[in-house]
Coordinates of C-alpha atoms and ligand atoms in Angstrom, one line a residue:
X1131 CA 57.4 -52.5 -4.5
X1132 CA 58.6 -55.0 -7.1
X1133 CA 54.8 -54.1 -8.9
X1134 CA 51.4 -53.8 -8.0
X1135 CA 47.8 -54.6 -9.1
X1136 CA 44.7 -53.3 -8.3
X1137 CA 41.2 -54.3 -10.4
X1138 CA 37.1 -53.6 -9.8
X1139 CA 34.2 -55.4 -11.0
X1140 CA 31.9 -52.3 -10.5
X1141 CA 30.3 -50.1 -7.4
X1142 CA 26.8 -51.7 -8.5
X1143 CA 27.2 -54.8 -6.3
X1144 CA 25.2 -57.0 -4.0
X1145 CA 23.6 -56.2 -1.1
X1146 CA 25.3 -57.0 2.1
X1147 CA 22.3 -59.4 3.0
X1148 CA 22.0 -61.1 -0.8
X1149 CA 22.8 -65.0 -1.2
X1150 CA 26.1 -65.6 0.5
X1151 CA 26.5 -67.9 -2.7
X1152 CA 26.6 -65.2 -5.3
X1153 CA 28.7 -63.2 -2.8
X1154 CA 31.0 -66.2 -2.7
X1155 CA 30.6 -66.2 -7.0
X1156 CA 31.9 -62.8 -7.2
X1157 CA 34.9 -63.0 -4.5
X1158 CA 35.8 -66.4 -6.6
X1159 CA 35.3 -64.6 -9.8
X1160 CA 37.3 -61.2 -8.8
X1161 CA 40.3 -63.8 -7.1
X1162 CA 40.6 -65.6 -10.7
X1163 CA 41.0 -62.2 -12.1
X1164 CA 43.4 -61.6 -9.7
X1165 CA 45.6 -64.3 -10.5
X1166 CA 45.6 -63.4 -14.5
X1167 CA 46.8 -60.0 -13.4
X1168 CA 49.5 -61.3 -11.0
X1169 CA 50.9 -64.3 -12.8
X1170 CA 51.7 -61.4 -15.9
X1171 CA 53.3 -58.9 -13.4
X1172 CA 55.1 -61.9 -11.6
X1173 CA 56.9 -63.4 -14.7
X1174 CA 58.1 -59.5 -15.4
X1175 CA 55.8 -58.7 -18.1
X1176 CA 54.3 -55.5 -18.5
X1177 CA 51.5 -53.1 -16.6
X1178 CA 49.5 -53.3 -19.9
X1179 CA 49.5 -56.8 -20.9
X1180 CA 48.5 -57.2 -16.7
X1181 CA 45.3 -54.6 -17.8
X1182 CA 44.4 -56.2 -20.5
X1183 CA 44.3 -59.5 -19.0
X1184 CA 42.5 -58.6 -16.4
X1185 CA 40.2 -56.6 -17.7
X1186 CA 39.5 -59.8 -20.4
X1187 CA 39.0 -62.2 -18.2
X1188 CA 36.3 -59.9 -15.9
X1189 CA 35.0 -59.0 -19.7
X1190 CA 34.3 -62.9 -20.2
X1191 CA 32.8 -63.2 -16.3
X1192 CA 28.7 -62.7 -17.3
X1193 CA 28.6 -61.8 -13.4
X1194 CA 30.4 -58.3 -14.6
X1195 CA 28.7 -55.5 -16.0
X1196 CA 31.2 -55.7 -19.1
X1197 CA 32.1 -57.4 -22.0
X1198 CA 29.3 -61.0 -21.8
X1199 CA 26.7 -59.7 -19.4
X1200 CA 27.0 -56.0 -19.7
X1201 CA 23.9 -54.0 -19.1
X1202 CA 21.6 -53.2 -22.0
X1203 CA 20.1 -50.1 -23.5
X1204 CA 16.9 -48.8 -23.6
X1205 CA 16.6 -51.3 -26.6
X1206 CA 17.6 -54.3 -25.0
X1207 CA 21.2 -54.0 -26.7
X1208 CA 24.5 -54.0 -25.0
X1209 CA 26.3 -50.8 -26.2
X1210 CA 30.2 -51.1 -24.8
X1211 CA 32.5 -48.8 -24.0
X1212 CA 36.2 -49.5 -22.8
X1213 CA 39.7 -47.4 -22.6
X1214 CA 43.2 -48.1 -22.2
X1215 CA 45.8 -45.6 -21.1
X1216 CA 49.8 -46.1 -21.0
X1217 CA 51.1 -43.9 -18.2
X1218 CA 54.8 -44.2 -19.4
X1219 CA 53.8 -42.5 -22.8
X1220 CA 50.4 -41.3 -21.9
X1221 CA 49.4 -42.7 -25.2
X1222 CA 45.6 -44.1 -24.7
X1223 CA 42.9 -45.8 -27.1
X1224 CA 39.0 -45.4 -25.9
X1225 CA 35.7 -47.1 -27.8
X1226 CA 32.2 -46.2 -27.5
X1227 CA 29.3 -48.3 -28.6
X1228 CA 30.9 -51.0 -29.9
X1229 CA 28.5 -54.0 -30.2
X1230 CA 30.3 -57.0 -31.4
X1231 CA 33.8 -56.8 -29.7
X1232 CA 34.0 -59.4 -27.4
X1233 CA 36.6 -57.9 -25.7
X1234 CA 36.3 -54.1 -26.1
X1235 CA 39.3 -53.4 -23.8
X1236 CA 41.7 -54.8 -26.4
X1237 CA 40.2 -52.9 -29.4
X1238 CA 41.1 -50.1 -27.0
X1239 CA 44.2 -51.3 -26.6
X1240 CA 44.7 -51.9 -30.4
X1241 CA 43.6 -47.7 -30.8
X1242 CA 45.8 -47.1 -28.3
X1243 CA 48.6 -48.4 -29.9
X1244 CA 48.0 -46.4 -33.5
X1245 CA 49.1 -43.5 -31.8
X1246 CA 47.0 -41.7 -34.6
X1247 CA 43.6 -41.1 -33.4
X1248 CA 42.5 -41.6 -29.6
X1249 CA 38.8 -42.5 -29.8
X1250 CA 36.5 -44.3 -32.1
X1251 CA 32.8 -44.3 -32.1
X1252 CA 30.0 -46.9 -32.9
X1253 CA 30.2 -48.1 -36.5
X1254 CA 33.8 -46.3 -36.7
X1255 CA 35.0 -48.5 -34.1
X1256 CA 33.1 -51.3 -35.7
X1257 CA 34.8 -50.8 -39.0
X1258 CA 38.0 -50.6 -37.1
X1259 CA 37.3 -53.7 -35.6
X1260 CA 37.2 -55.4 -39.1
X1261 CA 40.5 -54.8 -39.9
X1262 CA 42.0 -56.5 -37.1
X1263 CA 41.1 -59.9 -39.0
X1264 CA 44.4 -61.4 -38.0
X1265 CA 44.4 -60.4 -33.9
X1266 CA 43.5 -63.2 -32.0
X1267 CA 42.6 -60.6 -29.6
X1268 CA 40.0 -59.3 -31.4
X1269 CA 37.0 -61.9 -31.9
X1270 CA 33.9 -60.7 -33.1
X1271 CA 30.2 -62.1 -31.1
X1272 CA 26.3 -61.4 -32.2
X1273 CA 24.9 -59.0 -29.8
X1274 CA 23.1 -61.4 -28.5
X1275 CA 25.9 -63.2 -27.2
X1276 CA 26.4 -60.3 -24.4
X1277 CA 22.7 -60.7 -23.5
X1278 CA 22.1 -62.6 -20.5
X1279 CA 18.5 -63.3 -18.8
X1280 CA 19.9 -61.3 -15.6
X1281 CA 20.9 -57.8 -17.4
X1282 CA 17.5 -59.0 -19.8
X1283 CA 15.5 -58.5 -15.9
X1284 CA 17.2 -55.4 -14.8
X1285 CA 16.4 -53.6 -18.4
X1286 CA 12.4 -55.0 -17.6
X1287 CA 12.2 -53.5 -14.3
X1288 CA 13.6 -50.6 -15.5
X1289 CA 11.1 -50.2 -18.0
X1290 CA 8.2 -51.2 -15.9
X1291 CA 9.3 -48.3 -13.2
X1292 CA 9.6 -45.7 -16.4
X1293 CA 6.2 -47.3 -17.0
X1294 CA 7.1 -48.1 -20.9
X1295 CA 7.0 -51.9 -20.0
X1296 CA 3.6 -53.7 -18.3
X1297 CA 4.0 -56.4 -15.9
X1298 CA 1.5 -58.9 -16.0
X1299 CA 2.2 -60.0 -12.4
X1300 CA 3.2 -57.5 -9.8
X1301 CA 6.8 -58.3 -8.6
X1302 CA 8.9 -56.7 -6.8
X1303 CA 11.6 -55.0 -8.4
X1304 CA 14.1 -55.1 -5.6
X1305 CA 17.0 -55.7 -7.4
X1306 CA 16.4 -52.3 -8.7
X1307 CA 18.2 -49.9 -6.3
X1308 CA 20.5 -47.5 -7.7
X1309 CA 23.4 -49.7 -7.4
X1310 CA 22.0 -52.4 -9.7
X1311 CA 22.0 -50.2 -12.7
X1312 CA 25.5 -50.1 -12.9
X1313 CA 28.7 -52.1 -12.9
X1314 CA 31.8 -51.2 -14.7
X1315 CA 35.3 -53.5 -14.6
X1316 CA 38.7 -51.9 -14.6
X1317 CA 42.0 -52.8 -13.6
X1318 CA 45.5 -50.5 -12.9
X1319 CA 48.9 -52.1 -12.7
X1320 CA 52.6 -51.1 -12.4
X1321 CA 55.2 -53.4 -13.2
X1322 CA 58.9 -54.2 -12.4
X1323 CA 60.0 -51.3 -14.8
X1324 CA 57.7 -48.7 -13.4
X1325 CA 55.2 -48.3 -15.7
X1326 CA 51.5 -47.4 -14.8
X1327 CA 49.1 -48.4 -17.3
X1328 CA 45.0 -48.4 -16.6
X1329 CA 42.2 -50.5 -18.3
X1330 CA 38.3 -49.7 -18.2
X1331 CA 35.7 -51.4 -19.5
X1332 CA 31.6 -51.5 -19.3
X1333 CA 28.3 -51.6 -20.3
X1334 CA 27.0 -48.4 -19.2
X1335 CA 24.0 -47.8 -16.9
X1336 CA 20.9 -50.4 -17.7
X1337 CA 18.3 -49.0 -19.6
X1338 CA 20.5 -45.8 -21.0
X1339 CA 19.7 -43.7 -24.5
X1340 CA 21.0 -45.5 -27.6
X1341 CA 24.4 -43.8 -28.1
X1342 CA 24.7 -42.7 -24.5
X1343 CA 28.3 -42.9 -24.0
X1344 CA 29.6 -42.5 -19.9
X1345 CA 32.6 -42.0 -18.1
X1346 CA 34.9 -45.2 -18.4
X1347 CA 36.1 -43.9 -22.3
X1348 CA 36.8 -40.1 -21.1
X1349 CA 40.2 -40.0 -20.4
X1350 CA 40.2 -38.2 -17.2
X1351 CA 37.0 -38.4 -16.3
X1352 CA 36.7 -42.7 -15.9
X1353 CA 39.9 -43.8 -17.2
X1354 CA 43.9 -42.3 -16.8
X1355 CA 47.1 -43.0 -16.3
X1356 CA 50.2 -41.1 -15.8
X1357 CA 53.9 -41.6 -14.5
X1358 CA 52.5 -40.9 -11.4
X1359 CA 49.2 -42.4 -10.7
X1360 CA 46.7 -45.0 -13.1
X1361 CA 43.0 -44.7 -12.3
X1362 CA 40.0 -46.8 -13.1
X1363 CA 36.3 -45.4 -11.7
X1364 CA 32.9 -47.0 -11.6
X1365 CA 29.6 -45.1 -10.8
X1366 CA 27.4 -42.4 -12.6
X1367 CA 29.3 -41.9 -15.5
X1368 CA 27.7 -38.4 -15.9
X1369 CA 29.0 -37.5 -12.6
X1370 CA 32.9 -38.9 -13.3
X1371 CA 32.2 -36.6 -16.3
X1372 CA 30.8 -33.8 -14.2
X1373 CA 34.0 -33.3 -12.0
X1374 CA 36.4 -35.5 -14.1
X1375 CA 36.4 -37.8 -11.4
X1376 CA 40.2 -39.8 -12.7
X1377 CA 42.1 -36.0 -13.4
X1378 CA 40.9 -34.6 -10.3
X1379 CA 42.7 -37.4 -8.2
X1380 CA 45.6 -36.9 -10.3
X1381 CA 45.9 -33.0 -10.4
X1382 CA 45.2 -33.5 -6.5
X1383 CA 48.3 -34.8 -6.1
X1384 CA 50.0 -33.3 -8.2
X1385 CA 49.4 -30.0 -7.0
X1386 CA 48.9 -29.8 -3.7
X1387 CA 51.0 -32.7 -3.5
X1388 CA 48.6 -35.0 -2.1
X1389 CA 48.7 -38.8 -1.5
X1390 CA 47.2 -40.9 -3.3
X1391 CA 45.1 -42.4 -0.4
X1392 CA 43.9 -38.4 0.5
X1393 CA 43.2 -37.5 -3.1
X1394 CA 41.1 -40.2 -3.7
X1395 CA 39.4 -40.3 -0.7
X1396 CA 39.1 -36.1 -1.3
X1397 CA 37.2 -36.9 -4.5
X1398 CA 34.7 -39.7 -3.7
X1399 CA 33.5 -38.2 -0.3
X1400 CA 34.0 -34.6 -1.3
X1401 CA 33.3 -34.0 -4.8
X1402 CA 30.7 -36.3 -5.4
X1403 CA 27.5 -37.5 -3.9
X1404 CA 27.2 -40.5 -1.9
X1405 CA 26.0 -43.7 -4.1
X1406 CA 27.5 -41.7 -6.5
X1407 CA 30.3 -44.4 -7.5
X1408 CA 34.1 -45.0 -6.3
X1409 CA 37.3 -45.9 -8.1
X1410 CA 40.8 -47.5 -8.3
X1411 CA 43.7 -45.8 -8.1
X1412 CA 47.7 -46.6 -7.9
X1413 CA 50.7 -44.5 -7.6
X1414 CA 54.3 -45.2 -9.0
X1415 CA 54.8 -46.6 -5.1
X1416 CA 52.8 -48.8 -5.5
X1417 CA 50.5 -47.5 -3.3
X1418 CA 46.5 -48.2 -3.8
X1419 CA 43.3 -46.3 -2.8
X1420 CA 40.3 -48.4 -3.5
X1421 CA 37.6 -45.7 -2.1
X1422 CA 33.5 -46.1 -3.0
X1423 CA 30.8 -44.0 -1.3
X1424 CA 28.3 -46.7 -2.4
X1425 CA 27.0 -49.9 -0.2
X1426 CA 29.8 -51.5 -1.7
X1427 CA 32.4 -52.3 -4.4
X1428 CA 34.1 -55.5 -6.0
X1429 CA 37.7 -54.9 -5.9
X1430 CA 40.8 -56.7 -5.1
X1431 CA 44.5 -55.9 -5.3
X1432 CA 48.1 -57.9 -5.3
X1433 CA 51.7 -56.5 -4.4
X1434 CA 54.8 -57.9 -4.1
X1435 CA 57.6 -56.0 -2.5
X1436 CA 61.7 -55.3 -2.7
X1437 CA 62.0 -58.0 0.0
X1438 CA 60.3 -60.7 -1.7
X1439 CA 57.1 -60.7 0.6
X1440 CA 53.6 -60.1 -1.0
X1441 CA 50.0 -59.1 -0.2
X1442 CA 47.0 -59.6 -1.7
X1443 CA 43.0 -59.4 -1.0
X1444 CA 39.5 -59.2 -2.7
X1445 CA 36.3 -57.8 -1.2
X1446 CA 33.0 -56.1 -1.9
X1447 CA 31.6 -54.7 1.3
X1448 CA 34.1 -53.1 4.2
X1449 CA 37.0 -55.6 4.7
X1450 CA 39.2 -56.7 2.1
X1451 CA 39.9 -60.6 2.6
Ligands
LIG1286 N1 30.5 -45.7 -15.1 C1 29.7 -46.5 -15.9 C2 28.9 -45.6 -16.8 O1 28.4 -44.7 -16.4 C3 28.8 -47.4 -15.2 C4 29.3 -47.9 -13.9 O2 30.5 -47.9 -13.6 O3 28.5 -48.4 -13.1 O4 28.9 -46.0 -18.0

């Protein structure tokens, strides 16, 4: 291939029989992510600059459980975590509980590229944030700017089914399955040189502890990339820590010299439990695994090849489109 692309919005998604109109929202919303991804990779720039906008552009989308609209804490505050990894260098830059990045993933990116320390916390990562004063990259929101009446309902029904929170009305709290709770965005890219790079970025699981930090900013277990493969996963983090979901895929095929497709598919079906999550994953090939043992997961990917022909396709249930 000439480069490939392959992004998620999360394995927390719609239910097959939900609205078609929000279904139709989120394939619109994961196509114009797409097309951020594709017009970098197509003009020959590079597999991170592809991640980043990506990943940006599904940070901005309140539909996505990242960046505006990210899931809240216990508290009602929305607690981000994000991770960039360079598979050419294997250089990589993660932030946890950072609460007034807009765009966490290029703070990670920003780490990343200090090639001094790999992951900053909370009010370090705040602190670090203040310094970038002159990156346009980095703009700085109230938290209340990632709050939106839809992640505000999710954290109420949460709390009304761990009892803290009283319901005047009874209402159902259907939108409160499993998947609900999470989301996650991410996006992995190689570009004409043959260079793997892979983005995460989320909110974490609705309603979690105050400093909980999951899977997408532990390199290996949500986020990695390599020379031979870049990996982005969504689910429960604790479980992508559990097994490190990203490294097993990885050390999969590098040792018992395993596709990419098999590994993957080895991990999510295998190793973890169903509803459990699923991921992205794309070798130097440009081959890409997009396996979820959940109802469903938004993804899409793009690829052009040596002969000049090109494939692309978004879904969330079964068939990619
Ligand atoms: N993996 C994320 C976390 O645990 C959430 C998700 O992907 O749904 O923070």
């Amino acid at each position: 291939v000439q480069w490939a692309l392959a992004l998620h919005g999360g394995a927390g998604t719609l239910d097959k029989t939900d609205d078609p109109i929000m279904i139709a929202k989120y394939e619109a919303a994961l196509r114009a992510a797409l097309e951020k991804g594709t017009s970098v990779l197509a003009s020959g720039g590079s597999s991170l600059d592809a991640c980043e906008a990506v990943v940006r552009e599904l940070e901005d989308n309140e539909l996505f459980n990242a960046g505006k609209g990210a899931a809240l804490n216990i508290e009602g505050v929305a607690e981000l975590d994000a991770a960039f990894m360079d598979g050419s260098t294997t250089h990589y830059g993660t932030v946890t509980g950072v609460t007034t990045v807009r765009n966490p993933v290029s703070l990670a990116r920003i780490v990343m590229q200090q090639r001094k320390f790999g992951m900053l916390a909370g009010a370090g990562a705040e602190a670090f944030a203040n310094e970038q004063t002159s990156n346009p990259q980095i703009k700085r929101v109230p938290n209340a700017w990632f709050v939106t009446p839809r992640r505000r309902q999710m954290l109420d029904d949460v709390l009304v089914e761990r009892g803290i929170l009283k319901r005047a009305t009874q209402r159902s709290t259907a939108t409160l399955d499993h998947a609900a709770r999470m989301g996650t965005v991410g996006c992995v890219a190689l570009d004409s040189k043959g260079n793997l790079a892979a983005a995460t970025s989320t909110g974490g699981l609705t309603g979690k502890l105050v400093g909980r930090v999951g899977d997408a900013p532990i390199i290996g277990a949500g986020t990695l990339a390599t020379s031979d493969v870049a990996i982005s996963c969504t689910g429960s983090g604790e479980q992508f820590i559990r097994f490190s979901v990203a490294r097993a895929v990885s050390e999969r095929m590098q040792l018992l010299h395993e596709s990419v497709h098999d590994a993957a598919k080895h991990v999510i079906f295998s190793t973890l439990a169903k509803d459990d999550g699923g991921l992205i994953a794309l070798d130097a090939r440009g081959e890409i695994a997009l396996p979820y043992n959940t109802v469903g997961m938004y993804r899409g990917f793009a690829k052009k090849f040596a002969d000049g022909t090109s494939q692309s396709g978004v879904g969330i249930f079964e068939e990619v489109k």
